[in-house]
XYZ file of C-alpha atoms in Angstrom:
738
model
C 106.047 37.558 133.379
C 106.318 34.269 135.935
C 108.070 36.161 139.051
C 105.808 39.171 138.731
C 102.546 37.017 138.707
C 103.677 35.057 141.872
C 104.699 37.974 143.402
C 101.224 39.572 142.470
C 98.684 36.920 142.980
C 97.781 36.248 146.627
C 95.625 38.862 147.003
C 93.992 37.416 150.418
C 97.097 38.515 152.649
C 96.935 41.491 151.351
C 95.639 44.476 153.264
C 92.027 46.272 151.385
C 94.055 49.142 150.068
C 96.595 47.041 148.518
C 93.610 44.564 146.800
C 93.404 44.874 142.786
C 97.029 45.806 141.918
C 98.773 44.587 139.444
C 102.570 45.564 138.445
C 103.205 44.429 134.581
C 106.300 44.017 133.232
C 106.588 45.149 129.726
C 109.657 44.355 127.956
C 110.474 46.185 124.605
C 112.197 43.173 123.249
C 115.264 41.147 124.924
C 118.330 38.609 124.115
C 117.423 35.157 123.079
C 120.500 34.297 124.772
C 120.238 31.073 127.202
C 122.266 32.904 130.023
C 119.583 34.864 130.379
C 117.994 33.497 134.222
C 115.649 34.660 136.479
C 115.803 34.276 139.901
C 113.069 35.470 142.865
C 114.622 39.036 142.793
C 114.475 39.800 139.340
C 116.214 39.672 135.923
C 119.294 39.465 135.003
C 121.892 39.252 132.339
C 125.549 38.165 131.500
C 127.847 41.651 130.249
C 127.485 39.959 126.387
C 124.142 40.876 126.524
C 123.515 44.214 127.286
C 123.689 45.308 123.788
C 120.347 43.188 122.724
C 118.509 44.485 126.010
C 115.800 47.007 125.163
C 114.528 49.153 127.977
C 112.207 47.459 130.440
C 109.020 48.853 130.754
C 106.596 48.581 133.874
C 103.421 50.288 133.940
C 102.115 50.439 137.146
C 97.563 50.324 136.773
C 96.034 51.313 139.673
C 92.452 50.268 139.920
C 91.422 51.416 143.739
C 92.335 54.209 146.044
C 96.282 53.560 146.974
C 99.535 55.314 148.664
C 102.171 54.475 146.022
C 104.340 53.974 149.042
C 103.375 50.281 150.065
C 105.044 49.459 146.564
C 109.296 48.354 146.232
C 110.417 47.316 143.027
C 113.889 46.204 143.066
C 115.861 45.394 139.990
C 118.634 44.305 139.108
C 120.974 47.588 138.065
C 121.601 45.220 134.628
C 118.459 45.563 133.244
C 117.219 48.794 132.136
C 114.059 49.862 133.740
C 111.400 52.383 132.520
C 108.365 52.803 135.092
C 105.823 54.724 134.274
C 102.688 55.373 136.542
C 99.282 55.526 134.939
C 96.138 56.945 136.814
C 97.035 60.291 138.165
C 94.304 62.548 138.068
C 92.828 65.507 138.748
C 91.621 64.283 142.021
C 94.976 63.372 143.615
C 95.417 65.749 146.492
C 98.597 66.352 148.710
C 98.799 63.682 151.858
C 99.439 67.067 153.918
C 96.386 68.766 152.446
C 98.058 71.631 150.851
C 96.547 71.922 147.107
C 98.749 74.069 144.891
C 101.828 71.939 145.589
C 103.468 69.329 143.396
C 104.471 66.205 144.367
C 107.648 65.802 146.242
C 110.274 62.888 145.848
C 113.192 62.526 147.276
C 116.232 60.084 147.327
C 117.168 58.595 143.934
C 113.996 58.768 142.622
C 111.958 61.733 140.994
C 108.713 62.282 138.621
C 109.059 62.887 135.046
C 106.698 63.344 132.579
C 103.791 61.521 132.094
C 104.914 59.688 135.146
C 108.186 58.260 134.226
C 110.423 57.827 137.412
C 114.451 58.258 137.107
C 116.322 55.884 139.272
C 119.608 56.673 140.732
C 122.185 53.524 140.249
C 121.252 51.716 142.923
C 120.900 47.922 143.005
C 117.299 48.464 144.336
C 114.911 51.273 143.564
C 112.246 51.937 145.316
C 109.126 54.762 145.528
C 108.788 55.312 148.751
C 109.031 59.060 148.267
C 105.940 59.815 146.601
C 103.395 61.613 148.907
C 100.509 61.627 147.175
C 97.246 58.783 147.318
C 95.348 57.814 144.763
C 91.769 58.622 143.820
C 88.961 56.457 142.088
C 88.730 56.077 138.534
C 90.986 58.581 137.907
C 92.537 58.286 134.783
C 95.901 59.970 133.826
C 95.158 63.141 133.634
C 98.223 65.461 135.073
C 99.106 67.940 132.707
C 95.572 68.739 131.384
C 95.218 72.076 132.774
C 94.123 75.505 130.782
C 94.898 78.941 131.143
C 92.545 81.903 131.411
C 92.371 84.021 129.193
C 93.104 87.431 130.099
C 92.129 89.427 127.306
C 93.793 88.601 123.954
C 96.410 86.236 125.678
C 95.288 83.414 123.427
C 99.180 84.198 122.062
C 100.787 83.806 125.027
C 98.243 80.404 125.951
C 98.888 78.487 123.115
C 102.886 78.857 123.155
C 103.140 78.230 126.574
C 100.699 75.138 126.123
C 103.330 73.569 124.364
C 106.620 74.753 126.058
C 105.029 73.337 129.581
C 104.673 69.979 127.524
C 108.254 69.369 126.342
C 109.651 66.249 127.469
C 112.879 67.537 129.137
C 112.097 70.989 130.017
C 109.117 69.611 132.141
C 111.498 67.204 133.759
C 113.391 70.165 134.755
C 111.516 72.383 135.914
C 109.931 70.101 138.149
C 112.900 69.656 139.934
C 115.312 71.844 141.790
C 116.164 74.221 138.584
C 116.443 77.057 141.155
C 120.001 76.140 141.572
C 120.430 76.873 138.296
C 119.289 80.430 138.142
C 122.203 83.105 136.828
C 121.441 85.933 138.643
C 124.742 88.338 137.102
C 123.482 87.552 133.680
C 123.595 91.018 131.928
C 121.905 89.372 129.304
C 119.281 87.778 131.424
C 116.449 88.793 133.558
C 117.963 88.285 137.024
C 116.071 84.936 136.899
C 112.553 86.499 137.038
C 111.595 85.091 133.749
C 112.302 81.396 134.869
C 111.103 81.544 137.888
C 108.100 82.965 136.727
C 107.844 80.104 134.022
C 108.786 77.539 136.469
C 105.900 78.264 139.165
C 103.424 78.424 135.884
C 104.582 75.259 134.909
C 104.317 73.415 138.349
C 100.777 74.700 138.764
C 99.854 73.582 135.124
C 101.001 69.967 136.197
C 100.030 69.846 139.979
C 97.322 66.983 140.825
C 93.541 68.549 140.451
C 94.672 72.016 139.514
C 92.112 73.868 137.789
C 92.438 76.629 135.063
C 95.163 78.863 136.083
C 95.562 82.261 135.555
C 98.799 83.383 134.410
C 99.209 87.147 135.698
C 102.420 87.114 137.055
C 104.055 85.886 134.431
C 102.200 88.284 132.081
C 103.236 90.885 134.405
C 107.099 89.710 134.386
C 106.821 89.125 130.547
C 105.479 93.192 130.211
C 108.171 93.894 132.211
C 111.147 92.138 130.581
C 109.611 92.544 126.863
C 106.813 95.535 126.507
C 105.875 94.562 123.321
C 103.799 91.764 124.799
C 102.194 94.684 127.150
C 98.636 95.142 126.848
C 95.781 93.536 125.969
C 96.463 93.770 122.301
C 97.108 90.267 120.142
C 100.461 89.306 119.376
C 102.223 86.658 117.384
C 102.955 83.455 119.025
C 106.400 82.709 117.088
C 107.779 85.920 118.762
C 106.864 85.273 122.266
C 108.070 81.875 121.782
C 111.443 83.369 120.303
C 111.687 85.832 123.210
C 110.968 83.446 126.097
C 113.454 80.454 124.901
C 116.330 83.171 125.155
C 115.402 84.395 128.293
C 115.133 81.241 129.878
C 118.578 79.801 128.425
C 119.866 83.580 129.299
C 118.162 83.362 133.026
C 119.971 79.556 133.274
C 122.908 79.855 131.482
C 125.440 78.212 133.779
C 128.430 80.236 132.351
C 128.656 82.892 135.109
C 131.325 84.736 132.822
C 131.353 84.399 129.201
C 134.762 84.720 127.660
C 135.379 86.437 124.139
C 136.132 84.829 121.586
C 137.181 86.271 118.143
C 134.923 83.824 115.463
C 137.937 82.779 112.300
C 137.588 82.359 108.860
C 137.171 78.668 107.685
C 140.507 79.187 106.165
C 140.067 76.642 103.780
C 139.750 73.942 106.790
C 137.547 70.907 106.740
C 133.799 71.863 107.922
C 133.891 69.265 110.170
C 136.699 70.808 112.268
C 135.306 74.687 111.677
C 132.016 73.765 112.473
C 132.893 71.654 115.946
C 134.630 74.785 116.448
C 132.377 76.941 116.194
C 130.184 74.703 118.492
C 132.735 74.829 121.125
C 133.080 78.446 121.399
C 129.316 78.768 121.377
C 128.805 76.056 124.387
C 131.545 78.011 125.795
C 129.509 81.225 126.402
C 126.154 79.425 126.388
C 125.569 76.336 128.499
C 121.654 75.841 129.586
C 119.178 73.378 129.693
C 117.483 75.241 126.455
C 120.812 74.465 124.732
C 120.926 70.953 125.540
C 117.404 70.169 124.384
C 116.722 72.920 121.952
C 119.200 74.289 120.425
C 120.858 72.915 116.716
C 123.816 74.371 114.553
C 123.450 74.904 110.778
C 126.091 75.927 107.987
C 125.934 79.281 106.072
C 127.412 79.832 102.978
C 127.758 83.236 101.421
C 129.042 83.694 97.696
C 130.297 87.120 96.498
C 128.392 87.505 92.698
C 132.016 89.939 91.640
C 134.835 88.341 93.193
C 133.533 85.069 94.216
C 135.119 85.053 97.643
C 133.466 82.288 99.785
C 132.533 83.010 103.263
C 131.161 79.799 105.578
C 130.091 79.908 109.135
C 128.932 77.646 111.452
C 125.656 79.233 113.357
C 123.145 77.955 115.878
C 119.842 78.109 115.823
C 117.176 77.493 118.227
C 113.934 76.902 115.980
C 113.699 76.769 112.067
C 111.506 79.316 110.457
C 110.330 77.915 106.739
C 109.249 79.504 104.214
C 106.036 78.492 102.457
C 106.963 77.422 99.060
C 104.411 80.372 97.838
C 106.530 82.944 99.673
C 109.903 81.988 98.082
C 108.601 82.748 94.206
C 106.841 85.545 92.876
C 104.246 85.873 89.797
C 104.520 88.619 87.675
C 103.147 89.328 84.722
C 104.696 91.184 81.578
C 103.610 92.260 77.847
C 106.394 90.498 75.189
C 106.257 92.485 71.603
C 106.990 90.612 68.804
C 110.158 91.368 66.610
C 108.053 91.182 63.717
C 106.810 94.684 64.921
C 103.213 95.563 65.160
C 101.022 95.968 68.053
C 99.057 92.818 67.538
C 102.233 91.097 68.029
C 101.820 92.225 71.851
C 101.474 89.212 73.945
C 100.786 89.090 78.120
C 102.771 86.147 79.621
C 102.939 85.274 83.172
C 105.942 83.755 85.071
C 107.104 82.647 88.789
C 110.556 83.947 89.575
C 112.257 83.755 92.861
C 110.810 86.738 94.860
C 114.072 88.049 96.202
C 115.861 86.606 92.708
C 117.825 89.088 90.369
C 116.820 90.177 86.412
C 118.632 87.712 84.813
C 116.123 84.937 86.692
C 113.227 87.371 85.272
C 114.673 87.341 81.655
C 115.532 83.278 81.746
C 111.769 82.353 82.664
C 110.368 84.999 80.167
C 112.655 83.499 77.516
C 111.093 79.871 78.472
C 107.624 81.177 78.240
C 107.455 83.044 74.855
C 109.762 80.313 73.316
C 112.708 82.982 72.108
C 115.051 81.820 69.831
C 118.587 81.393 69.881
C 119.187 84.176 67.494
C 116.948 86.932 69.543
C 117.229 88.813 72.690
C 114.715 90.371 74.941
C 115.132 94.327 75.763
C 112.496 95.464 78.891
C 111.628 98.847 79.891
C 109.407 99.567 82.429
C 106.891 101.468 81.089
C 104.755 104.636 82.917
C 102.189 107.271 81.606
C 102.863 105.873 77.896
C 106.434 106.303 77.990
C 109.380 104.242 78.908
C 110.939 105.453 82.456
C 113.821 102.950 82.349
C 115.215 99.992 80.990
C 116.046 96.556 83.354
C 119.148 95.715 81.908
C 122.149 95.068 84.576
C 121.611 91.142 85.059
C 121.979 91.566 88.445
C 119.619 93.782 89.841
C 117.166 92.556 92.454
C 113.783 91.831 91.533
C 112.346 93.932 94.755
C 113.085 96.435 92.763
C 110.019 95.607 90.657
C 106.738 96.968 92.438
C 103.159 95.022 91.743
C 101.824 97.779 90.323
C 104.607 98.696 87.670
C 103.961 97.698 83.662
C 106.705 96.150 81.928
C 107.305 95.595 78.447
C 109.970 92.628 76.854
C 110.718 94.284 73.202
C 112.002 91.088 70.720
C 115.001 91.669 68.381
C 117.888 90.057 66.805
C 120.947 89.770 68.438
C 123.246 90.441 65.446
C 122.216 94.416 66.099
C 122.236 94.350 69.841
C 125.322 97.145 69.334
C 123.137 99.187 66.822
C 121.638 102.638 68.235
C 118.459 102.337 69.898
C 115.505 104.511 69.059
C 112.457 104.978 71.191
C 109.033 106.554 69.440
C 106.574 107.982 72.123
C 103.277 108.552 70.423
C 101.642 111.588 70.684
C 98.079 112.981 69.687
C 96.112 115.983 70.277
C 93.875 115.816 72.626
C 91.499 118.700 74.767
C 92.559 119.643 78.280
C 90.091 121.532 80.675
C 92.141 124.678 82.028
C 90.213 126.946 84.274
C 86.854 125.984 82.790
C 88.653 126.465 79.164
C 89.604 123.476 76.540
C 92.625 124.081 75.205
C 94.437 121.814 72.806
C 97.215 119.563 74.724
C 99.434 116.752 73.193
C 99.191 113.577 75.218
C 100.942 110.371 74.899
C 98.883 107.280 73.961
C 99.754 103.256 73.151
C 102.529 101.594 74.029
C 105.910 103.001 72.929
C 107.794 101.509 69.638
C 111.608 100.547 70.377
C 113.703 99.525 67.396
C 117.662 99.627 66.085
C 118.690 101.687 63.784
C 121.287 101.708 61.133
C 124.297 104.258 60.634
C 123.164 105.743 57.483
C 119.465 106.983 57.899
C 117.454 109.774 56.733
C 114.077 111.133 58.040
C 111.803 108.733 55.916
C 113.329 105.739 56.495
C 112.980 106.370 60.477
C 109.229 107.180 59.176
C 109.047 103.642 57.217
C 110.600 101.949 60.377
C 108.103 103.308 62.224
C 104.906 102.861 60.167
C 106.247 98.792 59.778
C 105.544 98.420 63.638
C 102.073 99.479 63.168
C 101.825 98.247 59.666
C 99.949 94.918 60.862
C 96.883 96.563 62.504
C 96.127 98.805 60.126
C 92.521 98.959 59.167
C 91.239 97.584 55.702
C 90.676 100.484 53.508
C 86.626 100.015 53.111
C 86.640 100.166 57.235
C 88.900 103.565 56.777
C 86.372 104.684 54.206
C 83.123 103.963 55.966
C 84.939 105.845 59.029
C 85.591 108.882 56.897
C 82.347 108.599 55.887
C 81.249 108.736 59.205
C 83.371 111.703 60.245
C 82.202 113.481 57.522
C 78.018 113.007 58.250
C 79.236 113.798 62.151
C 80.832 117.009 60.901
C 77.810 117.953 58.775
C 75.303 117.755 61.663
C 77.345 119.615 64.109
C 77.581 122.202 61.116
C 73.791 122.193 60.972
C 73.651 122.068 64.991
C 75.901 125.406 64.961
C 78.003 123.681 66.933
C 82.079 125.326 67.575
C 85.219 122.918 67.961
C 87.921 124.693 69.741
C 90.897 126.136 67.656
C 93.955 123.766 68.205
C 96.726 125.652 68.931
C 99.665 125.222 66.452
C 102.870 125.710 68.669
C 101.189 123.580 71.974
C 104.304 122.423 73.631
C 106.154 123.493 71.268
C 105.136 121.205 68.751
C 103.580 121.985 65.606
C 100.399 120.253 64.613
C 100.849 117.366 61.768
C 98.858 119.589 59.065
C 98.687 117.086 56.174
C 96.625 114.653 58.113
C 100.261 112.841 58.772
C 102.419 112.280 61.187
C 105.477 114.655 62.494
C 108.788 113.198 63.975
C 110.914 115.515 66.856
C 114.181 114.234 68.073
C 113.915 115.218 71.797
C 115.920 115.344 75.186
C 116.270 114.916 78.199
C 115.737 118.534 78.911
C 112.518 118.237 76.843
C 113.972 120.316 73.965
C 112.236 119.378 70.501
C 113.595 119.756 67.131
C 111.804 118.342 63.956
C 113.027 115.561 61.553
C 113.091 116.363 58.293
C 112.339 113.509 55.916
C 114.965 114.277 53.227
C 117.586 114.554 55.169
C 120.392 112.468 57.194
C 120.317 111.972 60.773
C 122.827 113.042 62.649
C 123.810 110.075 65.160
C 126.156 110.577 67.935
C 128.736 107.998 68.238
C 128.598 108.166 72.092
C 124.924 108.665 72.501
C 123.116 104.977 71.397
C 119.646 106.214 72.071
C 117.404 108.467 70.489
C 113.723 109.545 71.453
C 111.765 110.679 68.781
C 108.434 112.179 69.627
C 105.742 111.323 66.874
C 102.815 113.236 66.450
C 99.436 111.726 64.892
C 96.797 113.691 63.223
C 93.196 112.828 63.987
C 92.973 111.303 60.297
C 96.027 108.706 61.085
C 94.623 107.727 64.193
C 91.623 106.643 62.182
C 93.767 104.253 59.854
C 94.778 102.221 63.130
C 93.163 100.089 65.428
C 94.920 101.759 68.063
C 92.850 100.877 71.183
C 95.416 97.667 71.098
C 97.981 99.584 72.741
C 95.717 101.443 74.966
C 96.125 99.585 78.111
C 99.001 97.247 79.621
C 98.884 94.903 82.359
C 100.046 95.483 85.982
C 103.183 93.371 87.170
C 100.934 91.607 89.748
C 96.757 91.915 90.841
C 96.464 92.019 93.977
C 93.184 90.144 94.091
C 94.653 87.516 92.166
C 95.634 85.027 94.639
C 92.648 86.036 96.896
C 90.669 83.796 94.555
C 92.577 80.644 94.000
C 92.218 77.484 96.338
C 94.195 77.321 99.201
C 97.677 75.818 98.272
C 98.811 72.562 99.602
C 102.822 71.750 100.313
C 104.838 69.084 102.477
C 106.935 69.879 104.997
C 109.599 68.469 103.533
C 109.047 71.377 100.703
C 109.306 73.981 103.119
C 112.718 72.346 104.279
C 113.996 72.409 100.624
C 113.072 76.098 100.148
C 114.905 76.820 103.457
C 118.335 75.394 102.159
C 117.830 76.496 98.806
C 120.515 78.621 97.419
C 119.074 82.349 97.138
C 120.385 85.980 96.985
C 119.625 88.032 99.692
C 117.898 91.011 99.851
C 118.836 94.553 99.020
C 118.226 95.702 102.707
C 120.704 92.540 103.571
C 123.874 93.727 101.264
C 126.946 91.340 102.924
C 130.411 93.325 103.116
C 132.858 91.702 100.966
C 136.011 91.221 103.021
C 137.499 90.325 98.798
C 135.815 93.496 97.291
C 135.674 95.644 100.421
C 132.200 96.629 99.202
C 128.742 96.010 100.128
C 127.565 93.132 98.013
C 124.221 91.542 96.768
C 125.395 87.702 97.632
C 123.846 84.451 97.425
C 123.488 82.414 100.523
C 122.769 78.982 101.422
C 122.051 77.595 104.407
C 122.880 73.839 105.200
C 121.481 71.845 108.396
C 124.697 70.426 110.215
C 123.674 69.305 113.598
C 120.069 69.100 115.029
C 118.533 69.216 118.561
C 116.476 66.773 120.531
C 113.456 68.796 120.726
C 113.009 70.705 117.099
C 110.713 73.367 117.170
C 109.544 74.787 113.126
C 108.347 78.286 112.391
C 105.873 78.246 109.759
C 106.415 81.389 108.034
C 102.497 82.080 107.237
C 102.809 86.178 108.166
C 103.759 88.255 105.191
C 104.900 91.682 105.553
C 105.664 94.364 103.599
C 105.805 98.248 102.907
C 102.381 97.995 101.457
C 100.495 94.910 103.263
C 100.590 92.483 105.495
C 98.379 89.330 104.358
C 98.457 85.819 105.487
C 98.738 82.430 103.712
C 96.418 79.777 104.284
C 98.588 77.392 103.070
C 97.910 73.667 104.044
C 101.065 72.294 104.972
C 101.540 68.578 105.290
C 103.644 67.423 108.209
C 104.234 64.532 109.490
C 102.751 63.558 112.540
C 104.746 60.149 113.845
C 107.676 60.281 111.894
C 109.457 63.540 110.760
C 112.925 61.909 108.779
C 115.529 64.471 108.251
C 118.492 61.990 107.592
C 118.592 63.555 103.971
C 118.900 67.076 104.957
C 121.219 66.982 107.527
C 124.494 68.008 105.888
C 126.796 66.522 108.714
C 124.929 62.889 109.235
C 127.859 60.325 109.412
C 124.820 57.835 108.667
C 122.887 58.413 111.495
C 118.977 58.085 111.480
C 117.273 61.280 112.226
C 113.458 60.897 113.516
C 110.540 63.056 114.553
C 107.587 62.483 116.039
C 105.138 65.138 116.994
C 104.108 66.470 120.406
C 102.773 69.550 120.345
C 101.362 72.690 117.642
C 100.287 75.979 117.448
C 97.767 76.985 115.754
C 96.397 80.407 114.736
C 92.725 80.494 113.343
C 91.736 83.371 111.527
C 93.285 86.585 109.566
C 96.047 89.142 110.672
C 93.892 92.019 111.935
C 92.302 89.503 114.778
C 92.460 85.563 114.529
C 92.495 83.150 117.870
C 95.227 80.963 118.805
C 94.698 77.026 120.552
C 97.015 74.256 120.642
C 97.182 70.236 119.833
C 99.867 68.515 122.612
C 99.949 64.762 122.556
C 99.274 63.004 126.114
C 100.268 59.415 125.441
C 99.706 56.560 122.778
C 97.206 58.102 120.121
C 95.694 60.561 122.480
C 95.629 63.920 121.195
C 94.247 67.519 123.498
C 93.319 70.634 122.476
C 94.278 73.483 124.859
C 91.715 76.524 123.978
C 92.458 79.020 126.960
C 90.871 77.262 129.872
C 89.151 74.664 127.908
C 91.167 71.488 127.513
C 89.232 68.418 125.469
C 90.717 65.280 123.760
C 90.365 65.405 119.941
C 91.087 62.872 117.560
C 94.704 62.125 115.920
C 93.420 63.168 112.435
C 92.009 66.778 112.965
C 95.746 67.560 113.817
C 96.754 68.546 110.398
C 95.527 71.828 108.948
C 96.555 75.263 107.663
C 96.174 76.963 111.244
C 99.075 74.664 112.054
C 102.026 77.742 112.257
C 104.575 75.827 114.673
C 105.597 72.747 115.329
C 107.240 70.939 118.196
C 109.332 68.020 117.570
C 111.025 65.680 119.642
C 113.953 62.945 118.203
C 113.316 59.646 118.532
C 116.719 57.722 119.446
C 116.813 53.977 118.184
C 118.221 51.592 120.384
C 121.629 50.365 118.536
C 121.922 46.146 118.562
């Protein structure tokens, strides 16, 4: 602008140290009002224009070794000013020769992250408090300092680099933060974590700093968090969670926390209840971490029995978002057709909520197998060719079903759901080696047959009902005769070679061997007591017992008539090697947010005590974003832990870099826009057992840097997104209202 040009154009009258300096006034936008005027003192505007004026940005470009104290800048206090100083580099040294001290500011100005100078409200702003000078060819590299790896500490270095490049935290710890340390907080660490972090941050932002060895910080960390002691690899997000909480408690401005009892919503408006919860939270928690990093979400619990609704509003420091692949579970079941027949066994693979209920499984399976409106499914778990339980309660958790289980869903008509149920267990005679001697023994084989009975039925009806199920797999007469001929020849060869076959015990397991070349049927109970069923006598069905268990003993002749190979094996619910062969998945960050706020039942280990039922219930839970912080930390839940396995998901998450818009995801937005920009990423490469952590950090413009322990180097913006992204750091973009 003209006045700036006039003030800086005459280099001939300046000392050599001040030549070739330029101060550029770059306004974002200003009013076109005719009342805006300029004079030799700067810019001024009328009060009516202030709503139209955007912050005035001054960029000071340093081209030669210069003492910034020689610059004096005066601006009317009616103008919003942002001064950015570029040209700070590693070669900067303090005037007094001390190397490991941060540049100090006094008076009304202070150094902010990326060089911003914040001024108090005075008509004139002076930068004469700067106490260091600049050298030639210095390219603004403050903060580009690595951290030495002390032995598997890359997880710590990654998290620290992201935090020490969080704008408001950098400003806070470069100032006199010591006055806010709370030494008396029993939940804190006597201020030692805050002091260690602040000292480390100042070293990382010191001019001319070489890679820093964070030994003091690690020793303090190990003292207060023994889980991070030693030199094993750990989780950067777990460290981050501990550090944010520790910094908050060490810097908590509340010296004496009042006791406040949480109140139920009692059908009051959500806005009133949320504000009450937030006010109560701030009464006990007030720190720079709360100011910058904490938000609030709404939690709604609903009892599945009495439908009691409980609403609370809880603070959060970061969001842990599930990857959609972790919210769903793939399950394979075998469906037995209602028309009967082992040949009608069909496997179906479905997707159900990981923490869903059994009703979710039956709903998905009904769709997959095109279940008729007049049909129903009865699901059973089969183990060792026997049914060990029926899955009938729709509220049971799917977590009760293990991956190695084998499930069969039997189709039947709805009109006979109340009829007695019969379970046929197929058995055949096999030889068993007992102490070196072959002994005949009846053993279950195939898939159990399930059917509904009429009240008046005899043994012959029961037999026909059972054989109807096997009729579709009965071999043709020619094939059966051929097998008989081959069997006859085998017997003749055995007789010629004098091969002896063991005699079968006719009373093995208390059951007779079928003597007529057919099948024998036995009623059995839970105690193992068996009674043979007569074909001509009616079955006595007890009115109280709606389940009959029948053992069907097959003769070798009968087995040859049917293709029983079809019923030998069942697929497991889930094969562990299945996902390993699939290509890496891709999902947007917005899908992860939707999975986070989706209603789902609590796990069996997280049962909720319902105040209405006075019992623990597996309630459904829904989360909604209510209040968002200035700094939003998003943790992608890549690591899965269970009793039997540990796994890392390599899902590629497509996250916005320049504009994360959460306006549609916040329940209490009041029409405001919630836009965020990415400024740091903690990455994890490799598997669960090993792997390596790095950090990506934004450093102005489109320039990004990778912090790989002590190595720091620029990277292209295109490389920011990868399947290694683990923790994302966003800062909110505040728009100026006009």
